Short mmCIF file of C-alpha atoms in Angstrom, two decimals:
data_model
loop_
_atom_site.label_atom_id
_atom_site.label_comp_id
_atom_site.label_asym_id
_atom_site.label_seq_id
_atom_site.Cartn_x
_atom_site.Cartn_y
_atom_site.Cartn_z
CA UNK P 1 -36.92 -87.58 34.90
CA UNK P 2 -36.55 -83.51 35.38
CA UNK P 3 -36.31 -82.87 38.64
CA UNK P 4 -39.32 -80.57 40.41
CA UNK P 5 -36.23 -78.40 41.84
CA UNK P 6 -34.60 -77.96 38.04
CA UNK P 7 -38.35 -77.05 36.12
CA UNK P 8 -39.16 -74.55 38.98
CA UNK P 9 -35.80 -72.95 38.57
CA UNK P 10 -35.08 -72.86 35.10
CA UNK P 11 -38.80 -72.60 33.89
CA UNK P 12 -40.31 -69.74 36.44
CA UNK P 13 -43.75 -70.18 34.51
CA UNK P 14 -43.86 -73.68 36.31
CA UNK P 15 -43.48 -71.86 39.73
CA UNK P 16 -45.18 -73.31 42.70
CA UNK P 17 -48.77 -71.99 42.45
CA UNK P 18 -49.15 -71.13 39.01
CA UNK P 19 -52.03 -71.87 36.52
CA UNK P 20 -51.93 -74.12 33.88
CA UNK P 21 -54.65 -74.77 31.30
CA UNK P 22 -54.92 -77.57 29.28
CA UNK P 23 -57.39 -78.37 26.20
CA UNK P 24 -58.11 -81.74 25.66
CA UNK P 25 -57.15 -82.05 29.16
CA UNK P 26 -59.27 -85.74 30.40
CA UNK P 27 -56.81 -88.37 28.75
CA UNK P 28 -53.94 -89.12 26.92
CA UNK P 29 -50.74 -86.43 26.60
CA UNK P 30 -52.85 -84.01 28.55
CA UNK P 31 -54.29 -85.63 31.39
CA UNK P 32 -50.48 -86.86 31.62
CA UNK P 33 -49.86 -82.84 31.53
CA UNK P 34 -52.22 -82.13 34.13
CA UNK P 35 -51.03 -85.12 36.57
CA UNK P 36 -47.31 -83.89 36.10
CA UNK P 37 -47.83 -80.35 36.67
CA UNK P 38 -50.06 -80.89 39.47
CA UNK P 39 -47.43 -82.67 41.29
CA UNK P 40 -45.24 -79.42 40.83
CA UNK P 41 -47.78 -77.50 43.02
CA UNK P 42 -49.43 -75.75 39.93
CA UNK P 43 -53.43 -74.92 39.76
CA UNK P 44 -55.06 -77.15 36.52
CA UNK P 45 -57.45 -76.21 34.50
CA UNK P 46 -59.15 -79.10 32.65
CA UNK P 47 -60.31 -78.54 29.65
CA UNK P 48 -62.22 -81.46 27.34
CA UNK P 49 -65.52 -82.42 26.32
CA UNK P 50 -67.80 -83.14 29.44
CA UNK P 51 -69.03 -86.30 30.58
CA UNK P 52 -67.39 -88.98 32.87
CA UNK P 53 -63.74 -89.14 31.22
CA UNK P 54 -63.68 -85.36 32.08
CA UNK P 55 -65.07 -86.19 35.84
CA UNK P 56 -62.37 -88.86 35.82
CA UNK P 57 -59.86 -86.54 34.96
CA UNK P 58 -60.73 -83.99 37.46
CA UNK P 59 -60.61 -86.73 40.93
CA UNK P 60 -57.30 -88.53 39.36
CA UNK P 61 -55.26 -84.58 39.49
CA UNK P 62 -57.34 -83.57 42.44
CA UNK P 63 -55.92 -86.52 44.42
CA UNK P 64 -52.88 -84.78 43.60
CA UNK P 65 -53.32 -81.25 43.84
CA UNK P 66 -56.18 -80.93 46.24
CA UNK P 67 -60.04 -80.28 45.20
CA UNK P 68 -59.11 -76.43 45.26
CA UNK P 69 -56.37 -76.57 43.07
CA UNK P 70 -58.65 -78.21 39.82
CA UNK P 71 -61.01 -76.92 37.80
CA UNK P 72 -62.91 -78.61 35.21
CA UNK P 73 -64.54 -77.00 32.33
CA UNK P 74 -66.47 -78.60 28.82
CA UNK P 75 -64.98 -77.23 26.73
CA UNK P 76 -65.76 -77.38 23.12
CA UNK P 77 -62.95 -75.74 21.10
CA UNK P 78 -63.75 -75.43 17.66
CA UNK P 79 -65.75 -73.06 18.81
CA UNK P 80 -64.72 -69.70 19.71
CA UNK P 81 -67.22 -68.82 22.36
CA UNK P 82 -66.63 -71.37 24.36
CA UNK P 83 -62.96 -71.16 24.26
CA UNK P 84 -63.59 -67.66 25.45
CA UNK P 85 -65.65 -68.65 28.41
CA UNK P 86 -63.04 -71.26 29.65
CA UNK P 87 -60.75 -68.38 29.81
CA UNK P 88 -62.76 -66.25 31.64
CA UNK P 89 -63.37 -69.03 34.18
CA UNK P 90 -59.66 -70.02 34.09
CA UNK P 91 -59.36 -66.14 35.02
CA UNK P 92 -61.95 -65.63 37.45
CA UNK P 93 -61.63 -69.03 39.98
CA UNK P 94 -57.21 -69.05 39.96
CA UNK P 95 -56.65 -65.55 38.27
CA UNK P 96 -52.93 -65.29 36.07
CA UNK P 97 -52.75 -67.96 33.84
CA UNK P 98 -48.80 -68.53 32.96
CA UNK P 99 -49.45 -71.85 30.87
CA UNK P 100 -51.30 -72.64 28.13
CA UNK P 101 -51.32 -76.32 26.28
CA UNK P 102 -53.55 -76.48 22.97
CA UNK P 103 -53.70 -80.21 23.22
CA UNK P 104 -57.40 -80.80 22.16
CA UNK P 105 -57.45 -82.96 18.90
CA UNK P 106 -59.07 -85.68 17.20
CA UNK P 107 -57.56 -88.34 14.38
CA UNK P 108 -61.20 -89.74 13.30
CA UNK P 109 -60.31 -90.34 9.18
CA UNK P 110 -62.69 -88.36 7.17
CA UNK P 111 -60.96 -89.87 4.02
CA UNK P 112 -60.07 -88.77 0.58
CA UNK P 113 -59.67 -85.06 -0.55
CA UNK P 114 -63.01 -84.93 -2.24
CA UNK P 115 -64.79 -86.81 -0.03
CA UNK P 116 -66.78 -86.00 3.56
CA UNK P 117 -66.90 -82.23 3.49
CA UNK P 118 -68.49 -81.64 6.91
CA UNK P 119 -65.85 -84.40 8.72
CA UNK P 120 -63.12 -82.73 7.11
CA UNK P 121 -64.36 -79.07 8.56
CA UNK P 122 -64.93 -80.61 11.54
CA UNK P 123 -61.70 -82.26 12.25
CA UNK P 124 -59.64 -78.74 11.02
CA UNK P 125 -62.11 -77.04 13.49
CA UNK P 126 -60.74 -79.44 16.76
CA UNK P 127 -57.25 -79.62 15.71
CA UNK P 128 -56.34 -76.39 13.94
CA UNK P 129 -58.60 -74.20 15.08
CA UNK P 130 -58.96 -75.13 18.50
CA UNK P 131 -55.04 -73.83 18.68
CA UNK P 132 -55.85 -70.78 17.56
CA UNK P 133 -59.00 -69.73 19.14
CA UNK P 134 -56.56 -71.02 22.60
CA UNK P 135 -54.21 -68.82 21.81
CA UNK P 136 -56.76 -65.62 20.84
CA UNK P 137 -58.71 -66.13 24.40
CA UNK P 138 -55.27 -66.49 26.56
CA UNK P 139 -51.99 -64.94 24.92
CA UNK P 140 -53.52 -60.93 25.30
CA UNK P 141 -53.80 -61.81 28.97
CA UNK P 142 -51.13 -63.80 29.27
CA UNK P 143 -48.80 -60.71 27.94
CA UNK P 144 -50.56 -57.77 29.86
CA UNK P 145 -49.81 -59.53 32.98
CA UNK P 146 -46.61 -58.93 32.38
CA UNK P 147 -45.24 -62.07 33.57
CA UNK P 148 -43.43 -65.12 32.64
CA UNK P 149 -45.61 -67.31 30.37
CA UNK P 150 -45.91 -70.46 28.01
CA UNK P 151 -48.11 -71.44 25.24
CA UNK P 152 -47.51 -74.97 24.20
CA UNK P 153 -49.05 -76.58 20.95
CA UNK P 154 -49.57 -80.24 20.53
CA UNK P 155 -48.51 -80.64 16.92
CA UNK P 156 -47.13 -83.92 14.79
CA UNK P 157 -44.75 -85.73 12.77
CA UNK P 158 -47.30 -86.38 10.49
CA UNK P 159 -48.18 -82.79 10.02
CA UNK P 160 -44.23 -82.15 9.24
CA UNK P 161 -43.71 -85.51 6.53
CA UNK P 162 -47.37 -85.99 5.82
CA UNK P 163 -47.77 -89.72 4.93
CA UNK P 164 -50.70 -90.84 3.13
CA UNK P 165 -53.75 -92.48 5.53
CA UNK P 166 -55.23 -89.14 6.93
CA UNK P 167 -54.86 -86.34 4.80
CA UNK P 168 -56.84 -84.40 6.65
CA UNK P 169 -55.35 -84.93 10.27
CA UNK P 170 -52.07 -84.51 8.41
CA UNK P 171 -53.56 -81.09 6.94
CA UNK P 172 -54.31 -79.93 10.48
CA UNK P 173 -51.00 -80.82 12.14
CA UNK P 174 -49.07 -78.95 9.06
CA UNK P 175 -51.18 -75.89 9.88
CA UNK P 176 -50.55 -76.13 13.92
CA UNK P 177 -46.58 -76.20 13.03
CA UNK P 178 -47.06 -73.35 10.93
CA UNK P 179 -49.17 -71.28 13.39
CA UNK P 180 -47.12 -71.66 16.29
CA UNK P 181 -44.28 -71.09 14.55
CA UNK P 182 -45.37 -67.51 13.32
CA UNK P 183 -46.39 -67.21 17.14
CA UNK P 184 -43.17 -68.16 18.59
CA UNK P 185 -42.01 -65.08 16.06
CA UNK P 186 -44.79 -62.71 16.76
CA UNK P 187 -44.03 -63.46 21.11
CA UNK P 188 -40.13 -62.70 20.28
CA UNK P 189 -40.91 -59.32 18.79
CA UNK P 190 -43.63 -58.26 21.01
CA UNK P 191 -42.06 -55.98 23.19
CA UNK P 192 -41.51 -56.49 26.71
CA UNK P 193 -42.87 -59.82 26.10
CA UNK P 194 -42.04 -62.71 28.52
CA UNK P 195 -44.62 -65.48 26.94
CA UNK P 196 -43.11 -68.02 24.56
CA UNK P 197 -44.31 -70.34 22.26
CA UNK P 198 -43.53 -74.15 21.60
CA UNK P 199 -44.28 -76.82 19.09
CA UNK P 200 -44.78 -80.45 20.86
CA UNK P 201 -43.95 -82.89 18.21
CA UNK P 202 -45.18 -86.26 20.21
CA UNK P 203 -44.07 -89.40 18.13
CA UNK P 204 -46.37 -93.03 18.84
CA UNK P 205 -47.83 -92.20 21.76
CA UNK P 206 -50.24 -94.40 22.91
CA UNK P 207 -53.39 -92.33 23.87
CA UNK P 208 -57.06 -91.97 23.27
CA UNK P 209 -55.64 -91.79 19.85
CA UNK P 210 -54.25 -94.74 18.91
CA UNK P 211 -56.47 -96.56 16.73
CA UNK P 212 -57.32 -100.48 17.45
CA UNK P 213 -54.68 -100.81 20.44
CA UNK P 214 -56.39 -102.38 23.90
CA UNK P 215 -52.83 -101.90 25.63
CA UNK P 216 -49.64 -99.50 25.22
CA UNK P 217 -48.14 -101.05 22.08
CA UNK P 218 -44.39 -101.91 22.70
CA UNK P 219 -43.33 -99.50 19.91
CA UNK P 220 -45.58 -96.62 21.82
CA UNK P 221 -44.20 -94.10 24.49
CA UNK P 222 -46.60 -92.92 27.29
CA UNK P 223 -48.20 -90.12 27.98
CA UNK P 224 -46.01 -89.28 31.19
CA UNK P 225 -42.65 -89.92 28.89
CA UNK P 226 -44.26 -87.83 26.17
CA UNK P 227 -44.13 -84.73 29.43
CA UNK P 228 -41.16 -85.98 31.09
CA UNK P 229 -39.13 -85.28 27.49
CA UNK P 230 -40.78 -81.95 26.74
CA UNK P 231 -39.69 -80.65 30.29
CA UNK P 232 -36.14 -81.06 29.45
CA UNK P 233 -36.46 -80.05 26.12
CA UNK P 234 -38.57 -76.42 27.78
CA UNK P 235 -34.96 -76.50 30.34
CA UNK P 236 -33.19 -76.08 26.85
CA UNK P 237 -35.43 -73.70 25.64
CA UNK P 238 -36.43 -75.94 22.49
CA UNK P 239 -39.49 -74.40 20.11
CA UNK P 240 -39.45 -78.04 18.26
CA UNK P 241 -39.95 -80.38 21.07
CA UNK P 242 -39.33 -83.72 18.48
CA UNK P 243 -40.09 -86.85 20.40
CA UNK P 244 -38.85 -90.25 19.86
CA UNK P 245 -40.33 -93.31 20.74
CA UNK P 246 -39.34 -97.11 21.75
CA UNK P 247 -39.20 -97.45 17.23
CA UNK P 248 -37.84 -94.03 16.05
CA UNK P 249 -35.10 -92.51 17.57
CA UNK P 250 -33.98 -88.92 16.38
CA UNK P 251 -31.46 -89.18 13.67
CA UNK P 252 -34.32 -91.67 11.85
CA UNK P 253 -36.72 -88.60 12.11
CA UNK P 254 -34.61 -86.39 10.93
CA UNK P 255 -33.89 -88.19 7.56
CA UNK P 256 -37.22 -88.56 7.23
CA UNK P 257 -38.13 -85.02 6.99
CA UNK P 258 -34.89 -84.05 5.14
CA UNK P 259 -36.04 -86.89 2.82
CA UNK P 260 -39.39 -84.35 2.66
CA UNK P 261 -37.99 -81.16 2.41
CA UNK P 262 -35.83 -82.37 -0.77
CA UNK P 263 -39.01 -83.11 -2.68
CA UNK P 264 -39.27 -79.43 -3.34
CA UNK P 265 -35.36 -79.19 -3.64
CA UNK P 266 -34.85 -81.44 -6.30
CA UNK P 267 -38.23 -81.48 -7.48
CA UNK P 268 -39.20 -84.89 -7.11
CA UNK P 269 -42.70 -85.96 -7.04
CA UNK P 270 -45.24 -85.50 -3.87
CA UNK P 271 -44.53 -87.74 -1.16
CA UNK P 272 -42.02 -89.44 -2.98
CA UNK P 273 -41.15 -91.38 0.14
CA UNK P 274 -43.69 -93.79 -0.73
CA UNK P 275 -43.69 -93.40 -4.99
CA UNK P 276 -42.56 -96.82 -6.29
CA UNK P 277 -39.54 -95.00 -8.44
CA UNK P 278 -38.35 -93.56 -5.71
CA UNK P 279 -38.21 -96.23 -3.65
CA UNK P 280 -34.56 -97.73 -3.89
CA UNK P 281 -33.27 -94.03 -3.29
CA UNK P 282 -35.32 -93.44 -0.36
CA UNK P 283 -33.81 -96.94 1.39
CA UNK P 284 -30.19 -95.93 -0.01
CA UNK P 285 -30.83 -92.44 1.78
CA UNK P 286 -32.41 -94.05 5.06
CA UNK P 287 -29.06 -96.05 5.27
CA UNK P 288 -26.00 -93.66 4.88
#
């Protein structure tokens, strides 16, 4: 693991002090968040749906921060209003904020392209644009302040090689890459600018997300491993934070989404990956 000494140094956003929001803040990647950057002397916002997993949330980083040094707000952020007022008390109870995590995000299936209307809208509202409206309430005051700043977006694999079983969540993770990756460009050419943007690209994680698992699956990282790698990746100043996990390690990712990306290259059909005639040549690829 990163040492406290190595973040605070290399990362001054992470200083001792600082304020950190976090959406979807009460379990999973970001409660893991909160926890980590808590023990690094940083002021937490919470930010989730109220109700006991939030309260939860809020005594598990106060008994590492202190009561003073966490704030808990409900938070719902598909809409826009509210992700407004969260900044504003973000703001008004710890003042600067110098890190932002858009982490919020749901992976209930609303099914088939034609199918389920309002789930669809309602899932693209959490996970796509929750990001943005984070990013519209904090980045202008993140950049006037003048100091160092980062906005992190929880993204995923599957919204980079899109596998058929959730179109939709798949729909809303391709949108989040391509967001924050306009961001990342819009930050670097903002002048004077000292906020920067990142893509978190989490592989199986096992959180509030993972559907029909009791227990951490073997295959499945943790939260706190999920944090622990995107530290060091932030030391190297990464924008694609790609994580592995105990069944994919990096060079398998990668050939997946080269494997993608050469569907529009040599025009094979959509998601040939898993198309019966392309089956053979996907393996032979997987094992060169």
């Amino acid at each position: 693991m990163t040492s406290d000494a190595e973040i605070q140094t290399a990362l001054p956003a992470f200083a001792f002090g600082n304020v950190a929001v976090i959406t979807g803040g009460a379990s999973g990647i970001g409660l893991a968040a909160a926890k980590r950057f808590a023990v690094l002397g940083m002021k937490v916002v919470l930010a989730d749906i109220g109700g006991v997993r939030l309260d939860q949330a809020r005594q598990a980083v106060a008994a590492i921060a202190g009561d003073d040094a966490v704030l808990p707000i409900p938070t719902d952020v598909s809409k826009a209003e509210e992700v407004d007022r969260l900044a504003d008390l973000a703001y008004g109870a710890f003042g600067a904020v110098s890190l932002l995590m858009n982490n919020a995000g749901v992976g209930n299936n609303p099914g088939k392209p034609w199918e389920n209307r309002d789930a669809w809208k309602r899932l693209l509202d959490i996970n796509f644009w929750g990001v943005v409206h984070g990013v519209e309430a904090f980045a202008p005051r993140m950049l006037a302040s003048g100091k160092p700043g980062l906005i992190i977006n929880t993204g995923s694999k599957q919204g980079i090689t899109t596998p058929p079983g959730n179109l939709a969540y798949n729909v809303s993770k391709a949108g989040v890459k391509t967001f924050t990756e306009g961001l990342a460009h819009a930050l670097r050419n903002e002048p004077g600018a000292k906020v920067s943007a990142h893509l978190l690209i989490p592989g199986f994680t096992y959180t509030g997300l993972t559907e029909g698992a009791t227990e951490k699956p073997a295959g499945a990282w943790t939260g706190e491993q999920v944090i622990d790698f995107m530290l060091a990746s932030l030391i190297d100043d990464d924008f694609y934070i790609l994580c592995p996990d105990n069944e994919v390690a990096r060079p398998t990712d990668e050939k997946r989404m080269a494997w993608a990306m050469g569907d529009i290259i040599e025009n094979r059909p959509a998601l040939s990956r898993w198309h019966p005639e392309h089956k053979d040549a996907f393996a032979a690829f997987m094992n060169r």
